[in-house]
Amino acid sequence: MRSTTEPTAARVLPPGITLESVKALPPSTDRVLTTEALVFVAGLERAFGARRRELLSLREGLQLRLDSGVRPDFLAQTADVRAGDWRVAPIPAPLLRREVEITGPVDRKMVINALNSDADLFMADFEDSNSPTFENCVEGQANLADAVRRTIELNDEARGKHYQLNDDPAVLLVRPRGWHLEEAHLLIDGQPCSAALFDFGLYLFHNAKELLARGAGPYFYLPKLESHLEARLWNDVFVAASKTLGLELGTIKATVLIETITAAFEMDEILFELKDHMAGLNCGRWDYIFSFIKRFSNDPAFVMPDRGSVGMDRRFLKSYSELLIRTCHRRGAFAMGGMAAQIPIKNDANANEAAMAKVHADKRREAASGHDGTWVAHPGLVAIARAEFGKVMQGDNQLHVAREDVAVTAADLLAVPAGEITEAGLRQNLEVGVRYLAAWLCGSGCVPIHNLMEDAATAEISRVQVWQWIRHGAEMSDGRNVDVDLALAVLDEELAKLRTELGDTAFTENRFELAADLFRDMLRASVCPEFLTLAAYEHLDG
């Protein structure tokens, strides 16, 4: 985090709470970081912060075991949970139809457009599609508070446009940041606050009762869980927060993204731990691929081909998707499909037709498999997703599709896809990864690149795959082996193209060189870094 010698704030904060390295307080600070809200967040951090850090240390131990050759499997100690006859608590009416969900960051224009998009639900994202500057996070909370109260609006004087909510906006869900991230600007008793508790706590404190008064509720997406123990922590947070705010147990509802390979082996257990607060599971497939590569990055048997060739028809992804549907529907929870990252291509009709055909095929597959709904990244895809699900949906959802034909083994979930590693794939990883990271460092976490809407999973897949190829000297289709020198040479060539395309001034101002330096450090590392965003966070401007 860039440090500053300027005073952070002329405010009296509650005991033990300090603001650190804030260049200038965001405009909505007084609305969002009220004394009462800070006390609430601090209470959550003090109650659960140490336990969160203990669970993160378990991830480190898991990686050591995987590096030694141990492979994940369905847990023997929780066999009774998988065999048991139980179901999650009833799901409230606003969440019963989830045919199409749109996702995006929490900036004001995005919030308005997504809520007006004709999607059933909008997941406002503090995580992968949000660059977590302090201003983005605080202003995002203010934007959501206004959205809940339906007072949100925006005047774009440059374009002569006025944005406001329509009469029937989508249902709002919120994705806080993952357990591994910290909000370094807010210290509780001298330690950075959990970013997850910061995002969750502020949204819940300011909006829970208003949402309930309007016939909705506080609904969340939970990212990057590695185990049912991490789900148990969230459940305990929900219970404690509900008691503090006087909410009935089960008012908070959560959908968990199954986007790590270890969580795929614990779907029943995750549903069970959160059963009073559970709304469903989601196939977070891009981060799932990232997790698959990262967790087995030291094993040459798990070297993956070009990521562009790894689709949902591959055995390990098809198995995970179908297991999720069977598991959820057995327990009365929703099984959500994955993201369509394509965006409409306005200036090339043929390219647009091809891109939209991919979206049709993807959503057709999900609907036919039994998913209850799906994700899109752009309002222009809502109608496509709805059309494909509308062909098979017999009601608000597909909970009746039991998928008892599905029998997934550990070998299915760990099946490494075959395919080529190409120079084009190497270049794509380096160019797209650096493009995304540079935008993230400049405060934008949702970035259109080559007609795809990319988030942090893009940079993570890109860099961890190249690291894996270097680590094992992977052979490309032209016979060359990937090593550090080759990867860095290709990176330099891609940077030169970007400089020519953008010009020296824009190249420098948009922090491409810093993004490239971070990539170089990651590729040279002797141990595969856990998350690129952890290192990059130190360089965010504010």
XYZ file of C-alpha atoms in Angstrom:
542
model
C 0.000 0.000 0.000
C 1.401 3.372 -0.933
C 2.209 5.214 2.267
C 1.442 8.838 2.961
C 2.681 11.381 5.446
C -0.587 13.323 5.290
C -3.012 13.010 8.227
C -5.666 10.398 7.543
C -8.609 12.078 9.187
C -9.614 14.694 11.713
C -12.100 12.258 13.258
C -12.442 10.714 16.659
C -12.539 6.958 16.180
C -13.704 4.311 18.661
C -11.004 2.889 20.962
C -8.632 0.482 19.230
C -9.713 1.513 15.723
C -7.410 3.489 13.444
C -7.342 4.469 9.787
C -3.955 3.898 8.174
C -2.290 5.305 5.030
C -5.358 6.953 3.580
C -4.299 9.775 1.267
C -7.715 11.378 1.370
C -10.921 10.119 2.920
C -13.528 9.100 0.337
C -16.523 11.447 0.055
C -18.911 8.963 1.674
C -16.714 8.215 4.696
C -18.990 9.930 7.205
C -22.002 8.002 5.910
C -20.312 4.623 5.784
C -17.696 4.602 8.556
C -19.991 5.783 11.323
C -18.984 5.139 14.925
C -21.688 2.505 15.315
C -20.729 0.712 12.087
C -17.043 0.677 13.000
C -17.828 -0.723 16.438
C -19.890 -3.472 14.787
C -17.125 -4.397 12.324
C -14.497 -4.260 15.075
C -16.610 -6.618 17.167
C -16.645 -9.162 14.349
C -12.894 -8.835 13.822
C -12.150 -9.231 17.528
C -14.394 -12.283 17.762
C -13.276 -14.062 14.600
C -9.993 -12.564 13.363
C -7.720 -15.042 15.102
C -9.768 -17.975 13.889
C -9.599 -16.679 10.328
C -5.820 -16.520 10.531
C -5.704 -20.070 11.913
C -7.733 -21.321 8.958
C -5.378 -19.570 6.551
C -2.477 -21.388 8.186
C -4.318 -24.654 7.496
C -4.232 -23.731 3.809
C -0.464 -23.490 4.036
C -0.290 -26.942 5.610
C -2.570 -28.325 2.922
C -0.287 -26.996 0.197
C 2.701 -28.686 1.814
C 0.839 -31.999 1.835
C -0.191 -31.606 -1.789
C 3.389 -30.784 -2.728
C 4.460 -34.020 -1.042
C 2.124 -36.028 -3.265
C -1.038 -36.297 -1.146
C -4.190 -35.928 -3.223
C -7.571 -34.634 -2.002
C -10.451 -37.030 -1.516
C -13.897 -37.045 0.015
C -13.412 -36.783 3.779
C -13.736 -39.969 5.820
C -14.522 -38.023 8.995
C -17.609 -36.403 7.463
C -19.062 -39.469 5.731
C -22.104 -39.273 8.024
C -22.875 -35.767 6.760
C -22.790 -36.942 3.141
C -24.956 -39.959 3.965
C -27.410 -38.076 6.185
C -30.982 -37.206 5.268
C -31.059 -33.449 5.829
C -31.972 -30.352 3.851
C -31.145 -26.673 4.061
C -33.603 -24.233 5.618
C -36.371 -22.846 3.389
C -35.147 -20.267 0.878
C -36.993 -16.916 0.900
C -39.244 -15.859 -1.956
C -36.908 -13.218 -3.513
C -34.338 -15.971 -4.170
C -36.623 -18.640 -5.581
C -36.124 -17.564 -9.196
C -32.474 -17.124 -10.163
C -32.604 -17.888 -13.864
C -30.201 -15.096 -14.815
C -27.777 -13.311 -12.497
C -25.542 -10.474 -13.594
C -22.321 -9.613 -11.800
C -20.056 -6.610 -11.662
C -18.231 -4.138 -9.427
C -19.812 -1.684 -7.011
C -19.220 1.585 -8.882
C -22.331 3.729 -9.132
C -23.058 3.430 -12.845
C -22.537 -0.331 -12.843
C -24.872 -0.793 -9.880
C -27.665 1.148 -11.596
C -27.237 -0.518 -14.986
C -27.015 -4.024 -13.513
C -30.085 -3.572 -11.351
C -31.930 -2.289 -14.443
C -30.629 -5.042 -16.727
C -33.659 -7.381 -16.667
C -31.593 -9.981 -14.824
C -33.316 -11.642 -11.877
C -30.474 -10.887 -9.490
C -27.393 -8.666 -9.408
C -24.300 -9.701 -7.478
C -22.515 -6.500 -6.463
C -18.887 -7.479 -6.203
C -16.308 -6.216 -3.732
C -14.024 -9.093 -4.718
C -12.608 -10.194 -8.086
C -14.178 -7.507 -10.278
C -13.389 -4.708 -7.817
C -9.987 -3.096 -7.471
C -9.979 -2.726 -3.670
C -8.824 0.852 -3.279
C -10.188 2.334 -0.077
C -12.266 4.751 -2.119
C -13.790 1.962 -4.229
C -14.713 -0.027 -1.127
C -16.177 2.875 0.858
C -17.984 4.476 -2.078
C -19.253 1.041 -3.076
C -20.924 0.702 0.322
C -22.601 4.085 -0.138
C -23.758 3.090 -3.626
C -25.341 -0.088 -2.311
C -27.023 1.718 0.578
C -28.587 4.096 -1.949
C -29.576 1.179 -4.172
C -31.299 -0.594 -1.283
C -33.299 2.583 -0.597
C -33.881 3.102 -4.343
C -32.459 6.614 -4.212
C -29.376 5.860 -6.285
C -28.884 8.058 -9.353
C -26.044 9.454 -11.430
C -25.677 12.451 -13.718
C -23.103 11.938 -16.459
C -22.690 15.517 -17.651
C -20.033 14.609 -20.201
C -22.455 12.283 -22.014
C -25.598 14.149 -21.152
C -27.102 11.081 -19.471
C -29.004 10.586 -16.235
C -29.092 7.167 -14.585
C -31.652 6.027 -12.027
C -33.393 2.803 -11.021
C -36.405 1.544 -12.897
C -39.555 0.361 -11.143
C -38.582 -3.315 -10.944
C -34.849 -3.698 -10.289
C -33.078 -7.013 -9.851
C -32.699 -8.563 -6.409
C -29.413 -7.494 -4.831
C -26.713 -9.841 -3.541
C -23.259 -8.810 -2.332
C -19.930 -10.614 -2.610
C -17.450 -9.571 0.097
C -13.764 -10.183 -0.385
C -12.301 -13.591 0.472
C -10.908 -14.797 3.794
C -7.331 -14.399 2.543
C -7.592 -10.628 2.012
C -7.194 -7.812 4.517
C -8.418 -4.232 4.568
C -5.063 -2.657 5.349
C -6.532 0.825 5.827
C -8.603 -0.180 8.853
C -6.655 -1.424 11.865
C -8.380 -3.105 14.784
C -6.165 -3.188 17.862
C -3.144 -2.680 15.607
C -3.957 -5.419 13.089
C -5.520 -5.062 9.632
C -9.194 -5.911 9.568
C -10.356 -8.904 7.568
C -11.546 -7.536 4.223
C -14.371 -10.087 4.267
C -15.635 -8.855 7.624
C -15.181 -5.225 6.564
C -17.317 -5.662 3.430
C -19.880 -7.957 5.017
C -20.161 -6.042 8.261
C -20.664 -2.605 6.741
C -23.271 -3.805 4.254
C -25.198 -5.788 6.859
C -25.092 -3.028 9.477
C -26.344 -0.306 7.160
C -28.889 -2.284 5.156
C -30.257 -5.423 6.825
C -33.316 -3.869 8.434
C -34.055 -1.647 5.441
C -33.932 -4.691 3.152
C -36.292 -6.634 5.386
C -38.712 -3.724 5.531
C -38.807 -3.788 1.740
C -39.566 -7.501 1.538
C -36.033 -8.658 0.708
C -33.098 -9.500 2.950
C -29.323 -9.474 3.323
C -28.125 -11.914 0.659
C -24.474 -12.735 0.006
C -22.096 -14.670 -2.227
C -19.105 -16.179 -0.404
C -15.898 -16.567 -2.455
C -12.876 -18.859 -2.466
C -13.720 -21.157 0.437
C -11.264 -24.036 0.693
C -13.116 -26.201 3.220
C -16.224 -26.720 5.322
C -14.310 -25.303 8.287
C -14.148 -21.985 6.471
C -17.894 -22.267 5.827
C -18.387 -22.939 9.542
C -16.572 -19.703 10.309
C -18.948 -17.787 8.042
C -21.909 -19.457 9.731
C -20.663 -18.413 13.150
C -20.138 -14.869 11.865
C -23.717 -14.827 10.575
C -25.080 -16.033 13.921
C -23.076 -13.499 15.929
C -23.932 -10.630 13.588
C -27.623 -11.544 13.661
C -27.683 -11.569 17.454
C -25.935 -8.207 17.656
C -28.347 -6.566 15.218
C -31.468 -8.322 16.490
C -32.063 -10.287 13.294
C -33.905 -13.589 13.320
C -31.598 -16.572 12.844
C -31.506 -17.507 9.166
C -32.335 -14.028 7.904
C -28.918 -13.844 6.259
C -28.729 -16.055 3.175
C -25.563 -17.026 1.332
C -24.609 -18.712 -1.903
C -21.144 -20.246 -1.848
C -18.904 -20.204 -4.888
C -17.289 -23.586 -5.367
C -14.168 -22.224 -7.004
C -11.393 -24.202 -5.340
C -10.507 -27.817 -5.992
C -10.562 -28.678 -2.285
C -14.065 -27.262 -1.797
C -15.302 -29.508 -4.609
C -14.690 -32.483 -2.320
C -16.689 -30.874 0.515
C -19.878 -29.575 -1.110
C -22.218 -31.531 1.193
C -20.247 -30.408 4.210
C -20.314 -26.747 3.150
C -24.070 -26.918 2.653
C -24.433 -28.566 6.057
C -22.345 -25.986 7.929
C -24.402 -23.149 6.453
C -27.732 -24.978 6.254
C -29.658 -22.344 8.244
C -28.297 -19.610 5.964
C -27.858 -21.491 2.699
C -29.259 -20.447 -0.657
C -27.073 -22.528 -2.988
C -23.719 -23.231 -4.575
C -22.246 -21.731 -7.737
C -19.772 -23.108 -10.275
C -17.085 -20.408 -10.140
C -15.268 -22.069 -12.982
C -12.531 -19.535 -13.796
C -11.178 -19.430 -10.258
C -11.710 -23.186 -10.095
C -9.275 -23.662 -12.982
C -6.872 -21.278 -11.249
C -7.134 -23.297 -8.033
C -6.650 -26.590 -9.887
C -3.427 -25.348 -11.482
C -2.133 -23.663 -8.325
C -2.754 -26.481 -5.876
C -0.971 -29.024 -8.092
C 1.549 -26.648 -9.641
C 4.511 -28.649 -8.336
C 3.372 -31.944 -9.878
C 4.442 -32.450 -13.524
C 1.498 -34.803 -14.018
C -0.853 -31.818 -13.585
C 0.609 -29.554 -16.262
C -2.346 -28.004 -18.078
C -2.645 -27.152 -21.775
C -3.477 -23.657 -23.030
C -6.271 -22.363 -20.846
C -8.260 -21.359 -23.912
C -8.654 -25.048 -24.770
C -10.026 -26.012 -21.339
C -13.818 -25.900 -21.590
C -16.638 -27.254 -19.456
C -16.744 -30.414 -21.558
C -13.455 -31.560 -20.005
C -13.868 -34.410 -17.544
C -12.702 -32.570 -14.411
C -14.998 -29.586 -15.062
C -18.025 -31.566 -16.276
C -17.755 -33.818 -13.222
C -17.542 -30.894 -10.820
C -20.517 -29.158 -12.401
C -22.739 -32.237 -12.348
C -21.711 -33.152 -8.801
C -22.675 -29.656 -7.694
C -26.143 -30.000 -9.226
C -26.777 -33.403 -7.666
C -25.495 -32.317 -4.262
C -27.463 -29.076 -4.140
C -30.762 -30.498 -5.340
C -30.591 -33.384 -2.893
C -30.393 -30.799 -0.099
C -32.961 -28.318 -1.408
C -30.383 -25.717 -2.445
C -29.892 -24.015 -5.792
C -27.148 -25.026 -8.220
C -25.968 -21.988 -10.141
C -24.066 -22.135 -13.403
C -20.914 -20.230 -14.271
C -19.961 -16.966 -15.896
C -20.357 -16.061 -19.540
C -17.573 -13.515 -19.930
C -18.300 -12.552 -23.539
C -19.463 -9.033 -24.331
C -21.270 -7.871 -27.489
C -18.931 -6.878 -30.330
C -20.379 -3.796 -31.966
C -18.092 -3.306 -34.936
C -17.786 -6.866 -36.276
C -21.015 -8.705 -37.013
C -19.336 -12.030 -37.765
C -17.227 -11.968 -34.616
C -20.265 -10.988 -32.568
C -22.314 -13.827 -34.017
C -19.572 -16.313 -33.161
C -19.231 -14.955 -29.613
C -22.972 -15.045 -28.973
C -23.133 -18.587 -30.332
C -20.687 -19.608 -27.616
C -22.913 -18.027 -24.982
C -25.976 -19.846 -26.363
C -24.128 -23.174 -26.291
C -22.787 -22.627 -22.766
C -26.177 -21.680 -21.313
C -27.920 -24.472 -23.233
C -25.520 -26.958 -21.635
C -26.073 -25.558 -18.147
C -29.850 -25.552 -18.451
C -29.944 -29.097 -19.831
C -27.667 -30.314 -17.037
C -30.105 -29.090 -14.383
C -28.687 -25.790 -13.171
C -31.232 -23.415 -11.657
C -29.711 -20.343 -13.250
C -26.532 -18.815 -14.542
C -24.210 -15.811 -14.567
C -23.538 -13.211 -17.231
C -21.102 -10.293 -17.202
C -22.947 -7.949 -19.564
C -26.582 -6.828 -19.851
C -26.499 -7.766 -23.529
C -26.295 -11.455 -22.573
C -29.298 -11.548 -20.245
C -31.799 -12.294 -23.020
C -29.611 -15.104 -24.425
C -29.295 -16.809 -21.052
C -32.995 -16.425 -20.343
C -33.924 -17.853 -23.730
C -31.827 -20.992 -23.248
C -33.042 -21.630 -19.708
C -36.606 -20.860 -20.769
C -36.523 -23.795 -23.167
C -36.172 -26.326 -20.321
C -37.292 -24.604 -17.098
C -40.707 -25.824 -15.921
C -41.002 -23.273 -13.147
C -38.861 -20.914 -11.108
C -36.023 -23.438 -10.737
C -34.965 -27.014 -11.434
C -34.799 -28.423 -7.909
C -36.766 -31.397 -9.209
C -33.835 -32.424 -11.434
C -32.181 -34.848 -9.025
C -29.338 -36.013 -11.289
C -29.244 -39.387 -9.579
C -27.390 -40.614 -12.653
C -24.303 -38.692 -11.526
C -21.605 -40.667 -9.696
C -18.417 -38.639 -9.417
C -15.167 -40.036 -8.057
C -12.000 -38.347 -6.868
C -10.348 -39.496 -10.085
C -13.004 -37.629 -12.083
C -12.366 -34.382 -10.222
C -8.593 -34.748 -10.604
C -8.514 -35.728 -14.281
C -5.986 -33.477 -16.025
C -7.141 -32.395 -19.492
C -4.923 -33.210 -22.438
C -3.956 -30.665 -25.066
C -1.258 -28.520 -26.566
C 0.833 -25.784 -25.022
C 1.486 -23.172 -27.676
C 3.396 -19.954 -28.112
C 0.051 -18.266 -28.719
C -1.163 -19.537 -25.347
C 1.972 -18.273 -23.652
C 1.575 -14.857 -25.261
C -2.102 -14.703 -24.333
C -1.362 -15.428 -20.689
C 1.327 -12.771 -20.467
C -0.374 -10.054 -22.504
C -3.869 -10.416 -21.044
C -2.563 -10.942 -17.530
C -0.470 -7.770 -17.612
C -3.274 -5.786 -19.270
C -5.667 -6.763 -16.510
C -3.218 -6.187 -13.676
C -2.302 -2.726 -14.955
C -5.978 -1.748 -14.965
C -6.431 -3.214 -11.473
C -3.477 -1.181 -10.193
C -5.181 1.931 -11.612
C -8.389 1.201 -9.721
C -10.449 -0.787 -12.238
C -11.193 -4.435 -11.491
C -13.635 -5.218 -14.305
C -11.847 -4.855 -17.619
C -12.931 -5.581 -21.226
C -10.025 -7.285 -23.020
C -10.362 -8.805 -26.481
C -14.166 -8.835 -26.221
C -14.231 -10.615 -22.864
C -15.086 -9.025 -19.512
C -12.180 -10.031 -17.323
C -11.728 -10.002 -13.551
C -8.896 -10.984 -11.209
C -9.242 -14.661 -12.078
C -7.812 -13.763 -15.496
C -4.532 -12.519 -14.106
C -4.373 -15.369 -11.610
C -4.875 -18.124 -14.209
C -2.436 -16.406 -16.545
C 0.473 -16.079 -14.173
C 0.035 -19.411 -12.342
C -0.137 -21.330 -15.607
C 3.056 -19.746 -16.924
C 4.730 -20.418 -13.559
C 3.713 -24.073 -13.837
C 5.047 -24.338 -17.379
C 8.381 -22.816 -16.308
C 8.580 -25.022 -13.220
C 8.335 -28.197 -15.319
C 9.937 -27.013 -18.547
C 6.715 -27.754 -20.388
C 7.150 -28.573 -24.047
C 5.294 -26.416 -26.530
C 3.817 -27.707 -29.759
C 6.813 -26.329 -31.696
C 9.248 -28.415 -29.636
C 10.621 -25.623 -27.455
C 10.492 -25.847 -23.681
C 9.107 -23.015 -21.574
C 11.695 -21.531 -19.233
C 12.126 -18.204 -17.438
C 14.202 -16.685 -20.226
C 11.616 -17.526 -22.877
C 8.706 -16.297 -20.771
C 10.435 -13.009 -19.934
C 11.454 -12.489 -23.551
C 7.865 -12.985 -24.693
C 6.677 -10.651 -21.943
C 9.087 -7.963 -23.160
C 7.806 -8.385 -26.719
C 4.189 -8.052 -25.595
C 5.062 -4.960 -23.551
C 6.703 -3.390 -26.577
C 3.513 -3.985 -28.586
C 1.436 -2.386 -25.836
C 3.735 0.639 -25.688
C 3.433 1.085 -29.450
C -0.336 0.682 -29.312
C -0.867 3.080 -26.398
C 2.012 5.542 -26.723
C 4.672 6.267 -24.116
C 2.533 8.563 -21.981
C -0.475 6.266 -21.656
C 1.779 3.237 -21.192
C 3.502 4.926 -18.253
C 0.429 6.501 -16.698
C -1.470 3.211 -16.824
C 1.235 1.433 -14.799
C 2.100 -1.278 -17.313
C 5.709 -1.421 -16.249
C 4.767 -2.009 -12.618
C 2.314 -4.714 -13.673
C 5.050 -6.358 -15.737
C 7.520 -6.145 -12.839
C 5.048 -7.911 -10.568
C 4.567 -10.611 -13.194
C 8.333 -11.015 -13.560
C 8.735 -11.449 -9.810
C 5.961 -14.047 -9.752
C 7.421 -16.011 -12.648
C 10.884 -16.065 -11.060
C 9.591 -17.189 -7.660
C 10.833 -20.551 -6.424
C 7.472 -21.219 -4.739
C 4.226 -20.511 -6.569
C 2.760 -17.402 -4.906
C -0.685 -17.968 -3.419
C -2.377 -14.870 -4.842
C -1.117 -12.200 -7.197
C -3.503 -9.667 -5.692
C -1.834 -9.967 -2.277
C 1.433 -8.641 -3.680
C -0.247 -6.132 -5.981
C -2.386 -4.726 -3.138
C 0.713 -3.085 -1.693
C 0.921 -0.903 -4.805
C -2.679 0.279 -5.038
C -3.022 4.043 -5.134
C -5.156 4.664 -2.081
